[in-house]
Tab-separated table of C-alpha atoms in Angstrom:
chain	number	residue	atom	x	y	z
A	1041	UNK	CA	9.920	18.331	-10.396
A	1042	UNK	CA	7.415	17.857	-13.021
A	1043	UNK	CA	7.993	14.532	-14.801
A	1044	UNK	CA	9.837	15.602	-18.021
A	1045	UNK	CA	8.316	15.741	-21.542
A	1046	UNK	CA	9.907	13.060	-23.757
A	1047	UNK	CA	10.049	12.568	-27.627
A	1048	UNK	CA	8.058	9.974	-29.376
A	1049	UNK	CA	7.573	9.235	-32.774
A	1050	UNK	CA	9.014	6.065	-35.060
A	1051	UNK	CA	12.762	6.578	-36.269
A	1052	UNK	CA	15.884	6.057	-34.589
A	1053	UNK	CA	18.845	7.575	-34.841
A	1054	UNK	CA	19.096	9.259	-38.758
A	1055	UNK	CA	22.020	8.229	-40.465
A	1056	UNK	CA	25.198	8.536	-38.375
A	1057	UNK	CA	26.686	5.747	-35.524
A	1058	UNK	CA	25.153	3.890	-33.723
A	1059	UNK	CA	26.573	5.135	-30.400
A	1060	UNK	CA	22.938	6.002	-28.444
A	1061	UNK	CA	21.669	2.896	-29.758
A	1062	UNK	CA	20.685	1.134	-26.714
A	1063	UNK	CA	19.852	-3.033	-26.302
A	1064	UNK	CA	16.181	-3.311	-27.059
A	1065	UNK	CA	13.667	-3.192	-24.066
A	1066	UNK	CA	12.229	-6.656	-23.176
A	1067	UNK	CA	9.048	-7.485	-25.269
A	1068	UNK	CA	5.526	-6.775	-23.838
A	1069	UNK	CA	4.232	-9.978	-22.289
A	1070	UNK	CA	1.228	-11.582	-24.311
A	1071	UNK	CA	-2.228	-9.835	-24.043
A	1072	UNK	CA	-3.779	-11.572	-21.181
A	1073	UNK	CA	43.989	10.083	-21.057
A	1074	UNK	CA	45.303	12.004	-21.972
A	1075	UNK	CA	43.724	15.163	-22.606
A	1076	UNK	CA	40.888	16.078	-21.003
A	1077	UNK	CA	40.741	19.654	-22.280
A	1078	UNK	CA	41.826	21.920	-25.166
A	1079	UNK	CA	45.412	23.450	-24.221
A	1080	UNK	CA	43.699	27.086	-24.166
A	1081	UNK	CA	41.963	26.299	-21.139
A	1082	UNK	CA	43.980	24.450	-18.514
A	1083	UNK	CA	42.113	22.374	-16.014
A	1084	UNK	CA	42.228	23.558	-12.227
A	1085	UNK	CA	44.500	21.524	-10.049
A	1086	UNK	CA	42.345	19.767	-8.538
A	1087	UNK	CA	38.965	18.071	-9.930
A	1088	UNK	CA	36.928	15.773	-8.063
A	1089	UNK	CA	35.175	12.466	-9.919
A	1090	UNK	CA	35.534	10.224	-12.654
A	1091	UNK	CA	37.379	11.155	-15.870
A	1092	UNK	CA	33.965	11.321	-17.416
A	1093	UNK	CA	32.189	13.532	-14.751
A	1094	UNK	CA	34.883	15.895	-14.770
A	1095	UNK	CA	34.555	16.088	-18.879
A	1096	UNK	CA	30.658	16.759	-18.347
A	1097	UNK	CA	31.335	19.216	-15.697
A	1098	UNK	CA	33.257	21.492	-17.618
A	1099	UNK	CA	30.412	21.121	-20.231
A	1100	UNK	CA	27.546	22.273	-18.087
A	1101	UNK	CA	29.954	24.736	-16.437
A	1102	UNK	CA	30.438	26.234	-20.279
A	1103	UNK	CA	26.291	26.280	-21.517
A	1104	UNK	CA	25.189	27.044	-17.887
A	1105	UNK	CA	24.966	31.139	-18.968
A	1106	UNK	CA	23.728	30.365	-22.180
A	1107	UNK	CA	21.154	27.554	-21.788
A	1108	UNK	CA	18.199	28.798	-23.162
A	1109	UNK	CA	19.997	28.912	-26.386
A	1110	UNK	CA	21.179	25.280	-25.911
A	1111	UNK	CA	17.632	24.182	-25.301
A	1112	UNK	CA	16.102	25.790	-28.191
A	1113	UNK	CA	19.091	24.799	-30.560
A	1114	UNK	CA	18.113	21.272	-29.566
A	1115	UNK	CA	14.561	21.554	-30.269
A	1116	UNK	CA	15.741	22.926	-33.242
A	1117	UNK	CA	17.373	19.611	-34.221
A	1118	UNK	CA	14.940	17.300	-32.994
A	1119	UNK	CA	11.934	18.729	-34.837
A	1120	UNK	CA	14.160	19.544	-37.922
A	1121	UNK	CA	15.778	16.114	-37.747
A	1122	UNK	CA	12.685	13.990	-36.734
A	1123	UNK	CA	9.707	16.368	-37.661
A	1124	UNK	CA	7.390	13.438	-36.351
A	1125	UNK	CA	8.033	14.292	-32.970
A	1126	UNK	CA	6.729	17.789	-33.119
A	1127	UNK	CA	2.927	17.237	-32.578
A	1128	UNK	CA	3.286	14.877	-29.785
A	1129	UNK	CA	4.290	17.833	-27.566
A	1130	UNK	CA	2.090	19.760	-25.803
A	1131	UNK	CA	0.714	23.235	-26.234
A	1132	UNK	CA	2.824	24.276	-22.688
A	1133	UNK	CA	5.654	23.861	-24.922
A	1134	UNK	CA	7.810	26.175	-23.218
A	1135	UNK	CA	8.001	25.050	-19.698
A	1136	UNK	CA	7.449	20.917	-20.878
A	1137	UNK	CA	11.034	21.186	-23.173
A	1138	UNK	CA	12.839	23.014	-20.273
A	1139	UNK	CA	11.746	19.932	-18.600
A	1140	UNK	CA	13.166	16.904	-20.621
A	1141	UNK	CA	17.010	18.371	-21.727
A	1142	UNK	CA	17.346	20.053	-18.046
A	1143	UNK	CA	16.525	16.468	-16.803
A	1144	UNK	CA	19.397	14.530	-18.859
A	1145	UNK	CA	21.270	17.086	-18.444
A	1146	UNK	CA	20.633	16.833	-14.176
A	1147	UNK	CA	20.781	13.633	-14.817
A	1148	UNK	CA	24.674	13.321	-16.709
A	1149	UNK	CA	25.810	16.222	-14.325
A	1150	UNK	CA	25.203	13.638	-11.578
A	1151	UNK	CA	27.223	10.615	-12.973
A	1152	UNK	CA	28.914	9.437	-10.044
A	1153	UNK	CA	26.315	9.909	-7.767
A	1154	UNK	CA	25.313	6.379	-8.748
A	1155	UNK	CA	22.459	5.481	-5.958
A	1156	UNK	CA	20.975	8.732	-6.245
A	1157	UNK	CA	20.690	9.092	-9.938
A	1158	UNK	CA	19.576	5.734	-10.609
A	1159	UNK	CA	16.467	6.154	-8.091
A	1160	UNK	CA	15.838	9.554	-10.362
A	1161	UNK	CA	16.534	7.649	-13.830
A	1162	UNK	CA	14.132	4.780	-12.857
A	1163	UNK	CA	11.503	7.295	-11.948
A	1164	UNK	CA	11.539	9.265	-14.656
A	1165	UNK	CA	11.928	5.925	-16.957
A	1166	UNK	CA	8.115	4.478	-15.518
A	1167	UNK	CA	6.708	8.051	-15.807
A	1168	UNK	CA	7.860	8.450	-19.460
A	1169	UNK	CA	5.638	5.490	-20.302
A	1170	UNK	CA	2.561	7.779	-20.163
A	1171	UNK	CA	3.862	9.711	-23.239
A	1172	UNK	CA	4.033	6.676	-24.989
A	1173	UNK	CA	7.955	6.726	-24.962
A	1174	UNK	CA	9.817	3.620	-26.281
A	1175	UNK	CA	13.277	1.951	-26.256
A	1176	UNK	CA	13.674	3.409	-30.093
A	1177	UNK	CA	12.799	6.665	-29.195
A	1178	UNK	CA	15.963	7.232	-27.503
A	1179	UNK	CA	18.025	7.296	-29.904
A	1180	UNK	CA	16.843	10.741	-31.692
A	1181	UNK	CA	17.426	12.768	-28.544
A	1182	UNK	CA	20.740	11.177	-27.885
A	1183	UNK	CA	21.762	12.835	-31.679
A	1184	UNK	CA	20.488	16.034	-31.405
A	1185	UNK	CA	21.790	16.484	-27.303
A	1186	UNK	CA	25.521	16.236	-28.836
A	1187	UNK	CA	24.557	18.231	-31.510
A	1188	UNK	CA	23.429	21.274	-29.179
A	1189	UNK	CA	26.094	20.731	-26.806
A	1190	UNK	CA	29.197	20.491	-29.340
A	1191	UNK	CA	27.692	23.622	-30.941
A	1192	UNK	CA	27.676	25.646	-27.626
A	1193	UNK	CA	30.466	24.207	-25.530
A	1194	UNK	CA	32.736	24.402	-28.598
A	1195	UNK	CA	35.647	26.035	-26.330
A	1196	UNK	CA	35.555	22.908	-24.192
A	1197	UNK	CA	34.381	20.565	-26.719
A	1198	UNK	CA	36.910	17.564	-27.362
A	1199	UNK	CA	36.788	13.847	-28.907
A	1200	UNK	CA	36.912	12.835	-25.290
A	1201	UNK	CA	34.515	15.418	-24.224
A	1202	UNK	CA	31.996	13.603	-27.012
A	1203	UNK	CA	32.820	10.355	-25.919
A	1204	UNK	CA	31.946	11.346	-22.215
A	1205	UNK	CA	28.926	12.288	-23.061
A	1206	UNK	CA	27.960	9.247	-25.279
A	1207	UNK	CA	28.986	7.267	-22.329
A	1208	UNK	CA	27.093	9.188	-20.425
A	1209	UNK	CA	23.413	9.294	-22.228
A	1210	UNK	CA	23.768	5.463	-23.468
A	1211	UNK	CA	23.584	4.697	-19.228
A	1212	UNK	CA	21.522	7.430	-18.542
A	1213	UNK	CA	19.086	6.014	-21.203
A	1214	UNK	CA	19.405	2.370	-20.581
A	1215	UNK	CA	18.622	2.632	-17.151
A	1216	UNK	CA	15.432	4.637	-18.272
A	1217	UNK	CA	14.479	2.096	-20.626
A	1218	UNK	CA	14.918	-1.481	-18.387
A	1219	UNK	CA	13.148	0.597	-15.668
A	1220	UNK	CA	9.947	1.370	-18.219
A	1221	UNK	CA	10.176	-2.405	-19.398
A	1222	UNK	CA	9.687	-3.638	-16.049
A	1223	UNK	CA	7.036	-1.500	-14.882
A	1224	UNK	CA	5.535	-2.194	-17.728
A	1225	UNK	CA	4.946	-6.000	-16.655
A	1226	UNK	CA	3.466	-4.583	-13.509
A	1227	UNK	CA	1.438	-1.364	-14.314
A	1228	UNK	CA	-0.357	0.616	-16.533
A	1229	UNK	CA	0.807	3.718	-18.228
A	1230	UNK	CA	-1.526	5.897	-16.286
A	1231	UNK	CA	-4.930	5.251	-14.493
A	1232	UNK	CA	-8.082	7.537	-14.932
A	1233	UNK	CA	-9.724	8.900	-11.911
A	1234	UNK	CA	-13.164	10.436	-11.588
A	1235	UNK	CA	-13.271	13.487	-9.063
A	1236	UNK	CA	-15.828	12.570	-6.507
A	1237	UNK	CA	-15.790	15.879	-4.395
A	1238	UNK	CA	-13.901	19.429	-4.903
A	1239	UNK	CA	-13.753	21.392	-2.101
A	1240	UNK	CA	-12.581	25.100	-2.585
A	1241	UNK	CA	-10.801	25.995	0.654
A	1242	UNK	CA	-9.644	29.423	-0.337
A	1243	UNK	CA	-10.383	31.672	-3.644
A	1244	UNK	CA	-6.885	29.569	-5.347
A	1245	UNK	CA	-6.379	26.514	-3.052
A	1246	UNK	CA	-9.070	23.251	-3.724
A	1247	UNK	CA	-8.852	19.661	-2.004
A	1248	UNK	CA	-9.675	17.258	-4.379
A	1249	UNK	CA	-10.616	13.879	-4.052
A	1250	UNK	CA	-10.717	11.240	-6.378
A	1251	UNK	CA	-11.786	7.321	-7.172
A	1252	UNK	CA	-9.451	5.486	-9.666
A	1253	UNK	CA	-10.843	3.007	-12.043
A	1254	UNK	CA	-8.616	0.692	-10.792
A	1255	UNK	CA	-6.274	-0.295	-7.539
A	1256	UNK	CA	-3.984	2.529	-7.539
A	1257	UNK	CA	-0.576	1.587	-5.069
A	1258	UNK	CA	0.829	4.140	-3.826
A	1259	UNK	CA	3.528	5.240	-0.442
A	1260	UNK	CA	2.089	8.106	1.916
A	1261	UNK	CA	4.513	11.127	0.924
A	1262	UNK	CA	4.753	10.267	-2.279
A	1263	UNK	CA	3.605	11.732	-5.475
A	1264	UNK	CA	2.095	11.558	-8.427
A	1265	UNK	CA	1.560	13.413	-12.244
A	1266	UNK	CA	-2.025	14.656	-13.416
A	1267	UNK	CA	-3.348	15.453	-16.789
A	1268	UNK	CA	-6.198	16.618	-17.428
A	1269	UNK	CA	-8.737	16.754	-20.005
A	1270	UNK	CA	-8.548	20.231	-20.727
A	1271	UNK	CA	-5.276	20.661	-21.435
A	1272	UNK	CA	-3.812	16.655	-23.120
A	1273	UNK	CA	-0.403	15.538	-22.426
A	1274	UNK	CA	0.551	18.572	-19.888
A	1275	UNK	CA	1.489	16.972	-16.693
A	1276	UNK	CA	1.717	18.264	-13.580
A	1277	UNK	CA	3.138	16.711	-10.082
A	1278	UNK	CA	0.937	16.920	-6.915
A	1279	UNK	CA	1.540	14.988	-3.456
A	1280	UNK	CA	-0.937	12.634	-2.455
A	1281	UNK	CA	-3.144	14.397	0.640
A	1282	UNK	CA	-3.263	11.138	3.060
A	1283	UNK	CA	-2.100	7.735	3.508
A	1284	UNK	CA	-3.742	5.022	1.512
A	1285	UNK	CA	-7.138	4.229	2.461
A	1286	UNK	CA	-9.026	0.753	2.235
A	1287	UNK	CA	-11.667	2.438	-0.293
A	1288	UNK	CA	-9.056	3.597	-2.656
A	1289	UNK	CA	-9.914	6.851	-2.830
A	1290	UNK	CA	-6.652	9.496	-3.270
A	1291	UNK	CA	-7.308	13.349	-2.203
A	1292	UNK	CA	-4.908	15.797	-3.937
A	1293	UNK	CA	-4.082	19.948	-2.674
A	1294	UNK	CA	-4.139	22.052	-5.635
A	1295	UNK	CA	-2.788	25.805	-5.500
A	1296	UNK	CA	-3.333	27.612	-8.893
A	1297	UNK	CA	-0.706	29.634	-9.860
A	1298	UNK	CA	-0.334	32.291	-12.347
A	1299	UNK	CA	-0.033	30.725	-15.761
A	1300	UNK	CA	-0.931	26.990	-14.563
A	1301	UNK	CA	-2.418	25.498	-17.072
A	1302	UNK	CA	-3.256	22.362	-14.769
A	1303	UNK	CA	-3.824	24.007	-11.251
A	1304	UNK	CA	-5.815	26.684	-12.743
A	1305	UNK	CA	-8.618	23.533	-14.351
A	1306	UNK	CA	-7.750	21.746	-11.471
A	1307	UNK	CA	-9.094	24.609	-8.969
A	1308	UNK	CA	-11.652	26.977	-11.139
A	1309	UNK	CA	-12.653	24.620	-13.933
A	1310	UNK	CA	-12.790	20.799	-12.710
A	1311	UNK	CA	-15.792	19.685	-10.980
A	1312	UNK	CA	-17.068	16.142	-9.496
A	1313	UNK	CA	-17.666	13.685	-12.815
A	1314	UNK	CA	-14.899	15.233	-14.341
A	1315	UNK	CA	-12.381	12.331	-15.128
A	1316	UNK	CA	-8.613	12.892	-15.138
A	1317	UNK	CA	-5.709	11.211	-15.366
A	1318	UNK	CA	-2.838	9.915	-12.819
A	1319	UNK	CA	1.223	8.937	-13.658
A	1320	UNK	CA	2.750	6.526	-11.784
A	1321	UNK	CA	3.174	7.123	-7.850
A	1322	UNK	CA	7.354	8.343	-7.292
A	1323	UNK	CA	8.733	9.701	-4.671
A	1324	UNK	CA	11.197	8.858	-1.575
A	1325	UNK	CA	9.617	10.881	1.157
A	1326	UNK	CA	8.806	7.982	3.057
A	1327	UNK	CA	8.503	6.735	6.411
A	1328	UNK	CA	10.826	4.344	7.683
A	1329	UNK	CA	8.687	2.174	10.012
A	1330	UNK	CA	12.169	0.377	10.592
A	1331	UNK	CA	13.243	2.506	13.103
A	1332	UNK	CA	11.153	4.418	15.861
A	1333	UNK	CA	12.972	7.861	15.313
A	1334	UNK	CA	10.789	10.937	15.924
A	1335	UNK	CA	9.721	13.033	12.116
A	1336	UNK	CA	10.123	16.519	12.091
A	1337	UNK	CA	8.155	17.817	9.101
A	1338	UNK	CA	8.364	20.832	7.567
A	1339	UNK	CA	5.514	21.896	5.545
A	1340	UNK	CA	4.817	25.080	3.365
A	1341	UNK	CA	1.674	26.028	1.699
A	1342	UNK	CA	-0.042	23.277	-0.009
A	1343	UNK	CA	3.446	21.340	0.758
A	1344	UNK	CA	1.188	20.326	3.872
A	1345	UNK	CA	-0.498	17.422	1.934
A	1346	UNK	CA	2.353	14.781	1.876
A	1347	UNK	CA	3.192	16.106	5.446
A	1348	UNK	CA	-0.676	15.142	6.564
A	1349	UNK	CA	-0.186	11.867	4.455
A	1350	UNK	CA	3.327	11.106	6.627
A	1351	UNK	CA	1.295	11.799	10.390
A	1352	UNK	CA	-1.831	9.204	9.013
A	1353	UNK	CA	1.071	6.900	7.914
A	1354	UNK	CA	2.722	6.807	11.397
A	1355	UNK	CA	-1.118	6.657	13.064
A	1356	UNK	CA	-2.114	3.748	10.941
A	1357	UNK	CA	0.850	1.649	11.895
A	1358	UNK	CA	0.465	2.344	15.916
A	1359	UNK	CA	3.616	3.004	16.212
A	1360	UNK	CA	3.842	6.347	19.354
A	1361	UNK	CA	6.986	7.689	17.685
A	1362	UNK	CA	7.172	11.524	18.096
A	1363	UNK	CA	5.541	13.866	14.885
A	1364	UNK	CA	6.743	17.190	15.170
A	1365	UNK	CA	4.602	19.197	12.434
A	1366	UNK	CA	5.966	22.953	11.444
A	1367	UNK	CA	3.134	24.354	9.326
A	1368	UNK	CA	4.458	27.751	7.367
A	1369	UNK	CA	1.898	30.049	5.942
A	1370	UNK	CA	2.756	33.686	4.875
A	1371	UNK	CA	-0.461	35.072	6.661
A	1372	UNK	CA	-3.362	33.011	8.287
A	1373	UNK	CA	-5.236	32.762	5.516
A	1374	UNK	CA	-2.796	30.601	3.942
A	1375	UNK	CA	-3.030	27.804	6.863
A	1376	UNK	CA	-6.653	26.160	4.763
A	1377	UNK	CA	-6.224	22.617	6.281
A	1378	UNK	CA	-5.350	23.957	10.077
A	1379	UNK	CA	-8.197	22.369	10.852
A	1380	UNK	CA	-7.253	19.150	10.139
A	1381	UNK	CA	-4.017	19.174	11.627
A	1382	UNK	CA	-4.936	20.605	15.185
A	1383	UNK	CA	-7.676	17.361	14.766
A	1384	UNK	CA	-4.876	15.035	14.291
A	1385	UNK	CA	-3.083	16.450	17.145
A	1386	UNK	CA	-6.073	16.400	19.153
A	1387	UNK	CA	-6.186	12.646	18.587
A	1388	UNK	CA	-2.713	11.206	18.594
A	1389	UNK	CA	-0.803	12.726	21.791
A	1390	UNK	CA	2.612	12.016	20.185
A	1391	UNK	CA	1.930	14.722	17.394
A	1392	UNK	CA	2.431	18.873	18.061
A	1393	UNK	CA	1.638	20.920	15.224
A	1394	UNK	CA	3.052	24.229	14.990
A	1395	UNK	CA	1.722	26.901	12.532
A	1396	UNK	CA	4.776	29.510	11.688
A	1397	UNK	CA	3.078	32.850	9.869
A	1398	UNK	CA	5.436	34.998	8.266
A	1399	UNK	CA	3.613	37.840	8.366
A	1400	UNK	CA	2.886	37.735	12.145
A	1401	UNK	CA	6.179	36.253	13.290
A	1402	UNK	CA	8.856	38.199	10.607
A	1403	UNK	CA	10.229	34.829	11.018
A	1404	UNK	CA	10.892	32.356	8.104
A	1405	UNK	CA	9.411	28.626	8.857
A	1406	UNK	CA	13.076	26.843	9.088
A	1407	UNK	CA	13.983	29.249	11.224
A	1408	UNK	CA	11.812	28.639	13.559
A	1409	UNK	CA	13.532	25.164	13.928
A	1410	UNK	CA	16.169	27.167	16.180
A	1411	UNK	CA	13.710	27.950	18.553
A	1412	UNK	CA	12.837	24.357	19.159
A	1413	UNK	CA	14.300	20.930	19.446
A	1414	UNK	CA	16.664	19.790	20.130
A	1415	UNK	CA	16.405	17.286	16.604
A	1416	UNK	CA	19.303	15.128	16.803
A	1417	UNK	CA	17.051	11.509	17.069
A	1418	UNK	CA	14.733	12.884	14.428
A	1419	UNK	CA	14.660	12.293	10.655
A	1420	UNK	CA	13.254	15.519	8.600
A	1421	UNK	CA	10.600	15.922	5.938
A	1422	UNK	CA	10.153	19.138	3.702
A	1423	UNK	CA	7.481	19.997	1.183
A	1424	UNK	CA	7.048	22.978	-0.443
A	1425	UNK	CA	7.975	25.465	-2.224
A	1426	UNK	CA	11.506	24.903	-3.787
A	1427	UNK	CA	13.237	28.114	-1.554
A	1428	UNK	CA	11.467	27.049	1.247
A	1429	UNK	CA	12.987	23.357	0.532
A	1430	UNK	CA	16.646	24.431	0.371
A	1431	UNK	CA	16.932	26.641	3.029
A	1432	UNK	CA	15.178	24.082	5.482
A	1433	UNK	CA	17.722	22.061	4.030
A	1434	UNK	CA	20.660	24.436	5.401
A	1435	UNK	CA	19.152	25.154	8.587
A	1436	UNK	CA	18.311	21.269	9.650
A	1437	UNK	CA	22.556	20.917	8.284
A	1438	UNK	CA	23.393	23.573	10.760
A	1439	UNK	CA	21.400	22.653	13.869
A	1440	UNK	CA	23.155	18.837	12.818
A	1441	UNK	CA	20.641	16.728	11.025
A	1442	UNK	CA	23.040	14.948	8.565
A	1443	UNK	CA	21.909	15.250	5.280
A	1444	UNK	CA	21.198	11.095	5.258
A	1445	UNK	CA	18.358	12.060	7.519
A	1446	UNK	CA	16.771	14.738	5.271
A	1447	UNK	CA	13.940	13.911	2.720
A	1448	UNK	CA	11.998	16.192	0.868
A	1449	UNK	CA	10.045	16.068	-2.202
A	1450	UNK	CA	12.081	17.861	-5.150
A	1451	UNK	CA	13.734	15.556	-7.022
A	1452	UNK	CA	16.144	18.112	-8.946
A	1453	UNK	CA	16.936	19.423	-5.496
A	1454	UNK	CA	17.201	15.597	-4.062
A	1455	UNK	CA	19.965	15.294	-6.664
A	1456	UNK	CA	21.643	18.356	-5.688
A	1457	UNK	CA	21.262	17.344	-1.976
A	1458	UNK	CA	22.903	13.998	-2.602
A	1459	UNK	CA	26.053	15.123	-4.553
């Protein structure tokens, strides 16, 4: 998931309570009951959760047909309400708005899914910095997220329901804001990054590499958030290509896709001395070097590149654990770094790499799974596009890798996985 556009700008909340007020991030350090629901629409027998997660349910259950309408009404209200926010979004307004409201709403959906949404909440808190979000920011979107929601859930919309929800956004937000406060002792907003070689591997698909202008820590299968120059403050996510190396350089995969404003520079425009900037490294598609189970890694298209970064991770450390590799392409041409992988292989005898064409094999790459395995000692790793994710996802479930054992790198879907 694309790290969600936030607001910025200087007021608070505009006169009315106090309730999304949250406790003030720490300084920067010095330079150097009863009734849930309206009578007219009884609650099913049974409901899972929390009294509050049951309230915000029914919400999202209500604006779910409707929630383009939601998301423009609260624009609406924001940029009405705080006009000073309205030229620190981007010119990609339409897919960066979708971003931040379907993100708290994710996000309040989730509630009780405590160790899972804090993971997200902290995430998204550190990348927010680069927008220039603070702790008084909050506030504003906290007003005009009731607003939208009271005006289109009105059929489920209660005093309680409200006070769910403020409950809801004041934690939501607070853990956002300590996380950004911390990282902020630690970190910079973002990092720039000169591109030191662009290598075009197909007409649409480029491997880029590039040299921060300062350390840059990072987790192989992780990823990061790129802006660049062409198009300020639209962000896009890309995996990191390989483990860290000693000379700090960080290579990305970029596919352009119709209408991607980022890919599109990334691939056609960008070229080496073109400087650009990185987000914060996120992600939990790690390695456990705890244990010696085997990987099996699923990856489709450029959803290859964290996969590469996972096998370097496991070579660096020595370890002989076994690196299954499933490699999905819809027709040969798609498999650009195929190359690379059989060379891995060729080097490290506990790795098999499998490439899985669609269009030679009428046979989807999870599954293929069936055909192999068995998988029960192995922990799984999917990248790539998000149908591709979820049914891996219900394959490695039905051959019976518990879902404990299943990372991938969607966060929305990581969310969905965990609830």
């Amino acid at each position: 998931m694309d790290a969600p556009t936030t607001t910025s700008g200087e007021n608070g909340m505009s006169g009315g309570s106090g309730w999304f007020t949250p406790r003030s991030a720490p300084p920067a350090p010095p330079p150097d009951s009863p009734e849930l629901v309206p009578a007219q629409r009884p609650a099913p027998a049974v409901e899972e959760g929390s009294a509050d997660a049951i309230l915000i349910r029914r919400t999202m259950a209500e604006i779910g047909p409707i929630a383009d309408k939601v998301t423009s009404y609260f624009y609406a209200l924001l940029f009405v309400r705080h006009p000073e926010l309205r030229a620190l979004f981007p010119a990609a307004m339409d897919s960066q708005r979708e971003r931040l409201l379907k993100a708290l709403l994710t996000a309040a959906e989730h509630l009780d899914n405590t160790s899972v949404l804090v993971d997200y909440l902290q995430s998204l808190g550190r990348g927010h910095r680069k927008y220039g979000t603070r702790a008084e920011h909050y506030p504003a979107v906290g007003e005009c997220l009731i607003g939208a929601l009271s005006r289109y859930a009105a059929s489920v919309w209660s005093p309680e329901a409200e006070a769910a929800w403020v409950r809801a956004y004041t934690t939501i937000s607070q853990v956002m804001i300590d996380a950004a406060a911390a990282d902020e002792l630690r970190a910079p907003a973002w990092w720039q990054a000169e591109i030191v070689t662009h290598d075009l591997r197909t007409p649409d698909v480029a491997v880029l590499t590039v040299r921060p202008g300062q350390p840059y820590p990072f987790l192989a299968g992780q990823y990061t958030s790129v802006e660049t120059p062409w198009w300020p403050r639209v962000w896009r996510h890309y995996s990191f290509a390989s483990a860290p190396r000693s000379d700090g350089l960080l290579t990305f995969h970029v596919k352009a896709v119709p209408a991607g404003w980022v890919s599109n520079a990334l691939v056609h425009r960008a070229r080496p001395g073109d400087v650009i900037r990185l987000g914060p490294p996120t992600g939990s598609m790690t390695v456990d070097h705890t244990t010696d189970s085997g990987l099996l890694c699923l990856g489709g298209g450029t959803g290859i590149a964290p996969i590469k970064a996972l096998v370097e991770d496991v070579a660096e450390r020595g370890a002989r654990r076994p690196v299954e590799v499933f490699y999905g392409a819809r027709t040969d041409h798609d498999l650009y770094d195929i190359d690379t992988m059989l060379r891995l292989q060729q080097s490290h005898p506990w790795l098999s790499v499998r490439a899985v064409i669609d269009q030679l094999a009428h046979i989807q790459l999870p599954d293929a799974l069936r055909e192999y395995g068995p998988w029960n000692e192995y922990d799984a790793y999917l990248s790539g596009p998000p149908g591709m994710i979820r049914s891996g996802i219900d394959t490695l479930r039905d051959i019976g890798i518990p879902s404990g054992r299943i990372r991938h790198d969607s966060v929305e879907e990581l969310l969905v996985v965990g609830n």
